[in-house]
PDB file of C-alpha atoms in Angstrom:
ATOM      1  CA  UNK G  21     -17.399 -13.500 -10.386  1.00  0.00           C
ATOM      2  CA  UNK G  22     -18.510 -15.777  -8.304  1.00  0.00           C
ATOM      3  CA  UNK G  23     -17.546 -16.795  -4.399  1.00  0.00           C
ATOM      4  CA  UNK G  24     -16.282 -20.412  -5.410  1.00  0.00           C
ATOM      5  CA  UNK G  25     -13.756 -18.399  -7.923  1.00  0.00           C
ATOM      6  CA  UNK G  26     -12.816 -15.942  -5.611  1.00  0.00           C
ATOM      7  CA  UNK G  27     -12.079 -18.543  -2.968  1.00  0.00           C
ATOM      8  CA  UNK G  28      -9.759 -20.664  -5.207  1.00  0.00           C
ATOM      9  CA  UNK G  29      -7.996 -16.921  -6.782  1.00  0.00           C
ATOM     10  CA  UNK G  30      -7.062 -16.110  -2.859  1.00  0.00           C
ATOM     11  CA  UNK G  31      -5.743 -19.405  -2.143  1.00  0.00           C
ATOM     12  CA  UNK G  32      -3.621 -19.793  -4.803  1.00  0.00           C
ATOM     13  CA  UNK G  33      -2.098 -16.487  -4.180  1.00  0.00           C
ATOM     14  CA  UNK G  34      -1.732 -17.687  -0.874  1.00  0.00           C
ATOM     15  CA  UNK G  35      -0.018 -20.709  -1.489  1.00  0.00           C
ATOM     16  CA  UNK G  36       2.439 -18.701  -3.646  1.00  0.00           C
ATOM     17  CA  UNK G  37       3.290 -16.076  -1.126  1.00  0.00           C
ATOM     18  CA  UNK G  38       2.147 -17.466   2.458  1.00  0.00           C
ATOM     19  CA  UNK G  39       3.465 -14.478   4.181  1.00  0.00           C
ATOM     20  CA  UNK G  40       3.690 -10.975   1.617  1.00  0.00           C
ATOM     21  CA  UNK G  41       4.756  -7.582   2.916  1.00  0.00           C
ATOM     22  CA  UNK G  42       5.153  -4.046   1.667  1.00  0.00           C
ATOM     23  CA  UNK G  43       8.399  -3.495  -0.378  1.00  0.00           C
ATOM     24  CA  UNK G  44       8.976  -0.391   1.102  1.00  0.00           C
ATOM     25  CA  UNK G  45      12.182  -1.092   3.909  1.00  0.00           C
ATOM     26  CA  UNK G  46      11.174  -0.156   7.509  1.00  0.00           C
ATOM     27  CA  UNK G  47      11.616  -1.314  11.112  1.00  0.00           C
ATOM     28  CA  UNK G  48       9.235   0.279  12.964  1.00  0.00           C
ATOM     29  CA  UNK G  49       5.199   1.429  12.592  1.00  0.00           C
ATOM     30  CA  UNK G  50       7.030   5.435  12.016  1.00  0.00           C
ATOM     31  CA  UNK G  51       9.484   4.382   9.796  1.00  0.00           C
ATOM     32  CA  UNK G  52       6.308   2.535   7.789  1.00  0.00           C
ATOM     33  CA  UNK G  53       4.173   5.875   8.188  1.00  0.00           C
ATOM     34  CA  UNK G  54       6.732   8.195   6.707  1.00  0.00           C
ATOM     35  CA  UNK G  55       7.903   5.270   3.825  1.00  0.00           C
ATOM     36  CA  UNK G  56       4.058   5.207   2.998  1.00  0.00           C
ATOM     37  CA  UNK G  57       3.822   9.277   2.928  1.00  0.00           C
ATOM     38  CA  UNK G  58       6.430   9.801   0.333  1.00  0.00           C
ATOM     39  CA  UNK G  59       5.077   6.784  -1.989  1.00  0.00           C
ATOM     40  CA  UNK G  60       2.631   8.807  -2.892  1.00  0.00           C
ATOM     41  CA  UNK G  61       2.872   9.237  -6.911  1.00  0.00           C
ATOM     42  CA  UNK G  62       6.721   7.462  -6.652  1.00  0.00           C
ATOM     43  CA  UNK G  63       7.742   3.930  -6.664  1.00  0.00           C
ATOM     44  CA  UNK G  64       8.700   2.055  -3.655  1.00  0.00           C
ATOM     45  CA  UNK G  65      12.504   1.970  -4.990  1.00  0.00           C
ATOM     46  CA  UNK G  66      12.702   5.473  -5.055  1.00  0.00           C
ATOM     47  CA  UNK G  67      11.266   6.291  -1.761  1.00  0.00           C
ATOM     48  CA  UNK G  68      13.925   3.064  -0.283  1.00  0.00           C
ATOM     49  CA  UNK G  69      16.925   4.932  -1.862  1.00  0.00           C
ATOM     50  CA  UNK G  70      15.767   8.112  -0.031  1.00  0.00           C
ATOM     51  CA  UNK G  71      14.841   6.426   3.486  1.00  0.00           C
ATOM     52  CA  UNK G  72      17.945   4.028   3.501  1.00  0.00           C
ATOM     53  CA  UNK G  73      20.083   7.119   3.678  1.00  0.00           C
ATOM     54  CA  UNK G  74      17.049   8.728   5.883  1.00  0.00           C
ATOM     55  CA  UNK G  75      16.288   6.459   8.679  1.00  0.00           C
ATOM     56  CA  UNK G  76      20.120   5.367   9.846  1.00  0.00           C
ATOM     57  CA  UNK G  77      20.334   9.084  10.798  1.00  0.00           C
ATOM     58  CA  UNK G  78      16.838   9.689  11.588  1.00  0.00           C
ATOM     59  CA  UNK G  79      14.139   7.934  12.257  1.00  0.00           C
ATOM     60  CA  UNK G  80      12.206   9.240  15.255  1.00  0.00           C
ATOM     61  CA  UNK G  81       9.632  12.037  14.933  1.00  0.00           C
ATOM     62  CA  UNK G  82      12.204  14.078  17.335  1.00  0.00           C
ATOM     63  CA  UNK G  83      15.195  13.286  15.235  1.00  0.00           C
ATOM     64  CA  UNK G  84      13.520  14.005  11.562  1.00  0.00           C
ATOM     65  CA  UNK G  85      11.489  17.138  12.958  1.00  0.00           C
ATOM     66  CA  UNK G  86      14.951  17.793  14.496  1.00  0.00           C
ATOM     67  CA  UNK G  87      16.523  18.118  10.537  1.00  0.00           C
ATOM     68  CA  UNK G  88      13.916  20.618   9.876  1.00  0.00           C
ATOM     69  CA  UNK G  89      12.054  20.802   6.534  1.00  0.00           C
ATOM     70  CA  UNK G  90      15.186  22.026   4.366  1.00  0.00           C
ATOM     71  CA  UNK G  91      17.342  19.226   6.499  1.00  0.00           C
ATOM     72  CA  UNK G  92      15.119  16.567   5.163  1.00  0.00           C
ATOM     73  CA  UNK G  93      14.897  17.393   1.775  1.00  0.00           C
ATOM     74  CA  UNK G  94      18.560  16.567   1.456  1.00  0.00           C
ATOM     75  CA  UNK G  95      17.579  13.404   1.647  1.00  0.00           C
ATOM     76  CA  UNK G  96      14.313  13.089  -0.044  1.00  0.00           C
ATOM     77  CA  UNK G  97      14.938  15.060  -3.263  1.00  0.00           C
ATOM     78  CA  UNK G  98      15.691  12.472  -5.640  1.00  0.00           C
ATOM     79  CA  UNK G  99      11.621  11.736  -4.476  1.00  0.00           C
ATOM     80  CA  UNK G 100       8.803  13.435  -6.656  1.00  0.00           C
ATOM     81  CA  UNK G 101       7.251  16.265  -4.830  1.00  0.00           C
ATOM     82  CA  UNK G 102       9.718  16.078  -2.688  1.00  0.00           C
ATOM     83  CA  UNK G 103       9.144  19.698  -1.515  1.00  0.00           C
ATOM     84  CA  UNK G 104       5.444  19.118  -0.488  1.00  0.00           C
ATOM     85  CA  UNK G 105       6.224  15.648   1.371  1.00  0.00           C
ATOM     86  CA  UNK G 106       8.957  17.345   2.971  1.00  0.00           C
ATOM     87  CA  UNK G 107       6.697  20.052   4.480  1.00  0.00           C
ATOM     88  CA  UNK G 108       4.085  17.009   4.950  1.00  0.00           C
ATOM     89  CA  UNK G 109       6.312  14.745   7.337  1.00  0.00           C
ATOM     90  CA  UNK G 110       8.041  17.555   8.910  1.00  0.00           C
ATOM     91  CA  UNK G 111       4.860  18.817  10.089  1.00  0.00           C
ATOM     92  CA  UNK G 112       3.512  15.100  10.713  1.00  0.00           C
ATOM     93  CA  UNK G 113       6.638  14.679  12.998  1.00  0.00           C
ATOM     94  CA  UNK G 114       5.756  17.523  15.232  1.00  0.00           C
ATOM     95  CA  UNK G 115       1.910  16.737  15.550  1.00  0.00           C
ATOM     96  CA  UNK G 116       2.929  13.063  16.863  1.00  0.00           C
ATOM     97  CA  UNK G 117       5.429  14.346  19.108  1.00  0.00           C
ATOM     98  CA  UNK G 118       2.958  17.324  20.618  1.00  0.00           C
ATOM     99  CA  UNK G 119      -0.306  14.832  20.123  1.00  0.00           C
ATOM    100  CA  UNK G 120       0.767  11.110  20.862  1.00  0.00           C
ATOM    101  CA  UNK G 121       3.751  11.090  22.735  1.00  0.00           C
ATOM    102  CA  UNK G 122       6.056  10.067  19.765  1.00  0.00           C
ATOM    103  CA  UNK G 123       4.218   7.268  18.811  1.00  0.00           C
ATOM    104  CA  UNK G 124       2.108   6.255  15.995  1.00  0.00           C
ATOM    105  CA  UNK G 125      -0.936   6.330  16.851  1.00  0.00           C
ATOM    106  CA  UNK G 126      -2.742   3.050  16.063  1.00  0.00           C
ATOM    107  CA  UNK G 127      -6.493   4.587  14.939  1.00  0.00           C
ATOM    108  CA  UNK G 128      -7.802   5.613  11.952  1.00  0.00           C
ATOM    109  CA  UNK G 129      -9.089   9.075  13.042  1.00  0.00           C
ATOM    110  CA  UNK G 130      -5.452  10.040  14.195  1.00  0.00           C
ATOM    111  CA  UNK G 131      -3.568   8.583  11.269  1.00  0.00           C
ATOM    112  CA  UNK G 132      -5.753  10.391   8.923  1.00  0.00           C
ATOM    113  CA  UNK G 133      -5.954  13.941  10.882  1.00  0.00           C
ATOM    114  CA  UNK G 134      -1.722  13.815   9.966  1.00  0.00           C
ATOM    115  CA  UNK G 135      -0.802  16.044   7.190  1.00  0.00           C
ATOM    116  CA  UNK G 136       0.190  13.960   4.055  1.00  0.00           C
ATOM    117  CA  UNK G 137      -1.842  11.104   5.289  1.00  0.00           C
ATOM    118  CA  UNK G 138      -4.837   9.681   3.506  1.00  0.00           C
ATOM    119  CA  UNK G 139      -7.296   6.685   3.784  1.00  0.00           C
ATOM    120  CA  UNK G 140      -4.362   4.734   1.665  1.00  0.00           C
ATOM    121  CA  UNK G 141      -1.919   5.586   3.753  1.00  0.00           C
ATOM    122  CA  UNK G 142      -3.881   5.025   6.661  1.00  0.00           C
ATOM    123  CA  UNK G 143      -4.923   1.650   5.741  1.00  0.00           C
ATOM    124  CA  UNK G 144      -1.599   0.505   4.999  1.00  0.00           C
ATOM    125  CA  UNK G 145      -0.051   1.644   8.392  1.00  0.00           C
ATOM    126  CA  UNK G 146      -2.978  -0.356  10.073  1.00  0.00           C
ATOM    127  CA  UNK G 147      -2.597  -3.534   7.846  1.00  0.00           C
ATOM    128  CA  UNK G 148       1.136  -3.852   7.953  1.00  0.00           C
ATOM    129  CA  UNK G 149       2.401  -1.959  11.122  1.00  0.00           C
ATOM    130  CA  UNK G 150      -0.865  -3.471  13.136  1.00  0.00           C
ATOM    131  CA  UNK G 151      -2.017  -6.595  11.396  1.00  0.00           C
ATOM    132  CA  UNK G 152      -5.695  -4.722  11.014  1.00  0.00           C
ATOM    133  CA  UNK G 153      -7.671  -6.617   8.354  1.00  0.00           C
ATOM    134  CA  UNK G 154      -7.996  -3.060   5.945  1.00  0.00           C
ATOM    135  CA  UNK G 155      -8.020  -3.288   2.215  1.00  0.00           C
ATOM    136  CA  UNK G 156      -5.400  -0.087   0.893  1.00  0.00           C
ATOM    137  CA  UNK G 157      -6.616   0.242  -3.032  1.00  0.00           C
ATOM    138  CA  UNK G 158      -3.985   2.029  -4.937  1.00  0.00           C
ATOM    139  CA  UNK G 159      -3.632   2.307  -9.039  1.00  0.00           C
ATOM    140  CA  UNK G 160      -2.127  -1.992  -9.319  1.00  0.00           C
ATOM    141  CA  UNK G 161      -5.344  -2.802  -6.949  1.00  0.00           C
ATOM    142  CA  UNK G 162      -7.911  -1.201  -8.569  1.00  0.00           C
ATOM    143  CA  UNK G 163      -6.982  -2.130 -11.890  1.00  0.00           C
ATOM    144  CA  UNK G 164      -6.813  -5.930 -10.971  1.00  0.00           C
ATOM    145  CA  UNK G 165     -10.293  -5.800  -8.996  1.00  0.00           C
ATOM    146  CA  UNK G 166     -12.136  -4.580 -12.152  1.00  0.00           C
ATOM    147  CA  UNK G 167     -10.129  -5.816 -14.685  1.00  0.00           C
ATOM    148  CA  UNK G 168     -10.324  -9.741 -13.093  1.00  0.00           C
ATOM    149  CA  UNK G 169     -13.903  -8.920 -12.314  1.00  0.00           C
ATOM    150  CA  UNK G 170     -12.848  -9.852  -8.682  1.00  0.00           C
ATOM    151  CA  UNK G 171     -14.196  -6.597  -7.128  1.00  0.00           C
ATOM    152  CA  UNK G 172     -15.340  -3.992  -9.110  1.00  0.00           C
ATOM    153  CA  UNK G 173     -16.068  -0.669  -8.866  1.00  0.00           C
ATOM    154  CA  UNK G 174     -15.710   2.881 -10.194  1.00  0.00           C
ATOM    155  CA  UNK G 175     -13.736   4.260  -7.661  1.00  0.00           C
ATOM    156  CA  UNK G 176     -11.145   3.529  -5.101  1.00  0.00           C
ATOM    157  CA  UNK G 177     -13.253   3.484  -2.833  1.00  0.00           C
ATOM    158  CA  UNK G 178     -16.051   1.152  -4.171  1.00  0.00           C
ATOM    159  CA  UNK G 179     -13.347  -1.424  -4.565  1.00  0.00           C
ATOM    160  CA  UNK G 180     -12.291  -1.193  -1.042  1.00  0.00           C
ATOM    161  CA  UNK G 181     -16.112  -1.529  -0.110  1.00  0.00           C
ATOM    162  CA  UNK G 182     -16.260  -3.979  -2.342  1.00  0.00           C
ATOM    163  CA  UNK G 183     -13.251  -5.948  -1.176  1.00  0.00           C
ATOM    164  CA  UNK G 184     -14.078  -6.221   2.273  1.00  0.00           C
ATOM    165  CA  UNK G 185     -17.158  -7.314   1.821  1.00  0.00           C
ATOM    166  CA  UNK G 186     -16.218 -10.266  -0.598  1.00  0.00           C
ATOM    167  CA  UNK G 187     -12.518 -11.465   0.711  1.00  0.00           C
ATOM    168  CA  UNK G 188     -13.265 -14.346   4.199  1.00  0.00           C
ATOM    169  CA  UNK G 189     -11.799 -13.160   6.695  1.00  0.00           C
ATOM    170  CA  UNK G 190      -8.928 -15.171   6.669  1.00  0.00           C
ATOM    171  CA  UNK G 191      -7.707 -13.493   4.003  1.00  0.00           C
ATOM    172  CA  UNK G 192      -8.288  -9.859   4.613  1.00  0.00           C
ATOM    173  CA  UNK G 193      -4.936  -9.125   6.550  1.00  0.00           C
ATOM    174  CA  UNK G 194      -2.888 -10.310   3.585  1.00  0.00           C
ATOM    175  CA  UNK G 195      -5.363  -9.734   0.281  1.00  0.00           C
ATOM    176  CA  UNK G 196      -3.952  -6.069   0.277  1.00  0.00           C
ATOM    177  CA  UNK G 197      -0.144  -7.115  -0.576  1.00  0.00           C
ATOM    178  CA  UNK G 198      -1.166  -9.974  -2.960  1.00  0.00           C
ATOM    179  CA  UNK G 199      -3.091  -7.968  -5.292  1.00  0.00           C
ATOM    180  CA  UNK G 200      -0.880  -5.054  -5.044  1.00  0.00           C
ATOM    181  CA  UNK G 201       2.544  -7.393  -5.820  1.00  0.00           C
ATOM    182  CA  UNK G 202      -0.089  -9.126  -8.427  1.00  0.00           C
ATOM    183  CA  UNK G 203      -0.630  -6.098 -10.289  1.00  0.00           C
ATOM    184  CA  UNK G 204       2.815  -4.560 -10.058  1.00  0.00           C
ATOM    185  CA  UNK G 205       4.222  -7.783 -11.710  1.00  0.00           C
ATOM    186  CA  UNK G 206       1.769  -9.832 -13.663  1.00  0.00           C
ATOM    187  CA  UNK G 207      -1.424  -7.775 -14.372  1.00  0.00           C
ATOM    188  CA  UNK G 208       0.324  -4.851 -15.472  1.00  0.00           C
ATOM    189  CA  UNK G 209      -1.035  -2.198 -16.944  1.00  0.00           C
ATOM    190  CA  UNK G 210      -0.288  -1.888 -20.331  1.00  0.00           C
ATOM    191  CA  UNK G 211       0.454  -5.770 -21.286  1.00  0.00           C
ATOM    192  CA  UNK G 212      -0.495  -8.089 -18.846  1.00  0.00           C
ATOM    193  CA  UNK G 213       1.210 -11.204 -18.302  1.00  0.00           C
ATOM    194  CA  UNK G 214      -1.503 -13.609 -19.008  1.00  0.00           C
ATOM    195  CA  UNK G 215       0.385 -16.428 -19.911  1.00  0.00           C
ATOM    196  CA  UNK G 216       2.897 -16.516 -16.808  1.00  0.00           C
ATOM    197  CA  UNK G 217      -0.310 -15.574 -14.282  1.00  0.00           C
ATOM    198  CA  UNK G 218      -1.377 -18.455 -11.772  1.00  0.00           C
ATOM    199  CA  UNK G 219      -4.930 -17.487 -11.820  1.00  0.00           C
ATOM    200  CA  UNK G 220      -5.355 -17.127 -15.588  1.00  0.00           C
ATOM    201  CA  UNK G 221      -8.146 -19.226 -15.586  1.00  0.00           C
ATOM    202  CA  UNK G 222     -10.279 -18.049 -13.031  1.00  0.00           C
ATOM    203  CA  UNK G 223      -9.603 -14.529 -14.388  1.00  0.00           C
ATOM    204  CA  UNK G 224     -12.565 -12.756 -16.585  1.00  0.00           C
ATOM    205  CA  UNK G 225     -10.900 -10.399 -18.386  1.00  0.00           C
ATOM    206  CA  UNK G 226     -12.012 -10.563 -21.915  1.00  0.00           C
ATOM    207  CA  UNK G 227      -8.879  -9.744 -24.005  1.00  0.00           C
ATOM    208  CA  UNK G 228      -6.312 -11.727 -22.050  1.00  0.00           C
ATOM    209  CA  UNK G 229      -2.604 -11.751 -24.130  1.00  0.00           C
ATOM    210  CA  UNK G 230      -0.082 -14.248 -24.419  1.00  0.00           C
ATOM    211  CA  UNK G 231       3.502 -12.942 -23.149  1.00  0.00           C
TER     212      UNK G 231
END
């Protein structure tokens, strides 16, 4: 694919959603951390059921840590491995209160030294808690990058290299939540939605399907 394509592809996505965001509800760079940490391998309208019964009664590192592990997985059990994630922010919880004063800690290093917390996750919290221009691939990213031809790659984390080196830089805050949104509602995996996508002719996917 060529620049020229990948120029028009971002600004019609653009034009269609000027300002995107995460779907996951939060109100604050922790509330986005521990949102992001229990996403993992569960849909953001699970993980919103759990945290909008979480977060009016805790949403602090000292107030969650304060539940204990068996105290938060009251509320996060409807959540797959909830057990694990449980453990995961509990622990996370204590480390920011002991490490960073009860803040999130707005570097890379620190984000991904938390238990629970990845590159992903780590990327996310910097895009949409910090406005950092990082690229977060997950499963609806990846799969557009190769299967448009936009980016790809063979891994996650070719596609992010990939990514930033091909999206202008007035795109990169943003690019992360349009492809994700793109792939979670028109490029899905098993059918895509060729015939209702807006960039369904600049796509090069070979066996594109009416819907």
């Amino acid at each position: 694919m060529n620049k020229a394509k990948r120029l028009e592809i971002l600004t019609r996505l653009r034009d269609a959603n000027p300002h995107p965001t995460t779907e996951l509800n939060f109100s604050s760079p922790f509330e986005l951390l521990v949102a992001v940490t229990l996403s993992a391998q569960a849909t953001d309208v699970s993980v919103n059921k759990a945290t909008d019964k979480l977060f009016p009664v805790a949403n602090t590192p000292e107030a969650i840590y304060a539940l204990g592990v068996e105290g938060l997985k009251d509320y996060i059990k409807t959540i797959g491995l909830f057990n694990s994630k449980a453990q995961n922010v509990h622990k996370l919880c204590q480390i920011l209160i002991e490490q960073h004063g009860g803040e999130v800690p707005e570097s890379r290093e620190a984000l991904e030294a938390l238990p629970g917390v990845g590159r992903k996750t780590a990327n996310v919290v910097l895009n949409t808690a910090f406005g950092w221009p990082t690229i977060a691939v997950d499963t609806h990213i990846y799969r557009v990058s190769n299967r448009t031809k936009f980016a790809m790659g063979k891994t996650v984390e070719k596609v992010e290299e990939k990514l930033l080196k091909v999206v202008p830089k007035e795109f990169k805050v943003d690019v992360h939540h349009w492809l994700i949104l793109h792939g979670r509602y028109t490029c899905i995996a098993r059918k895509p939605r060729c015939g209702s996508c807006i960039i369904e002719d600049l796509c090069e996917f070979k066996d594109k399907v009416d819907d």
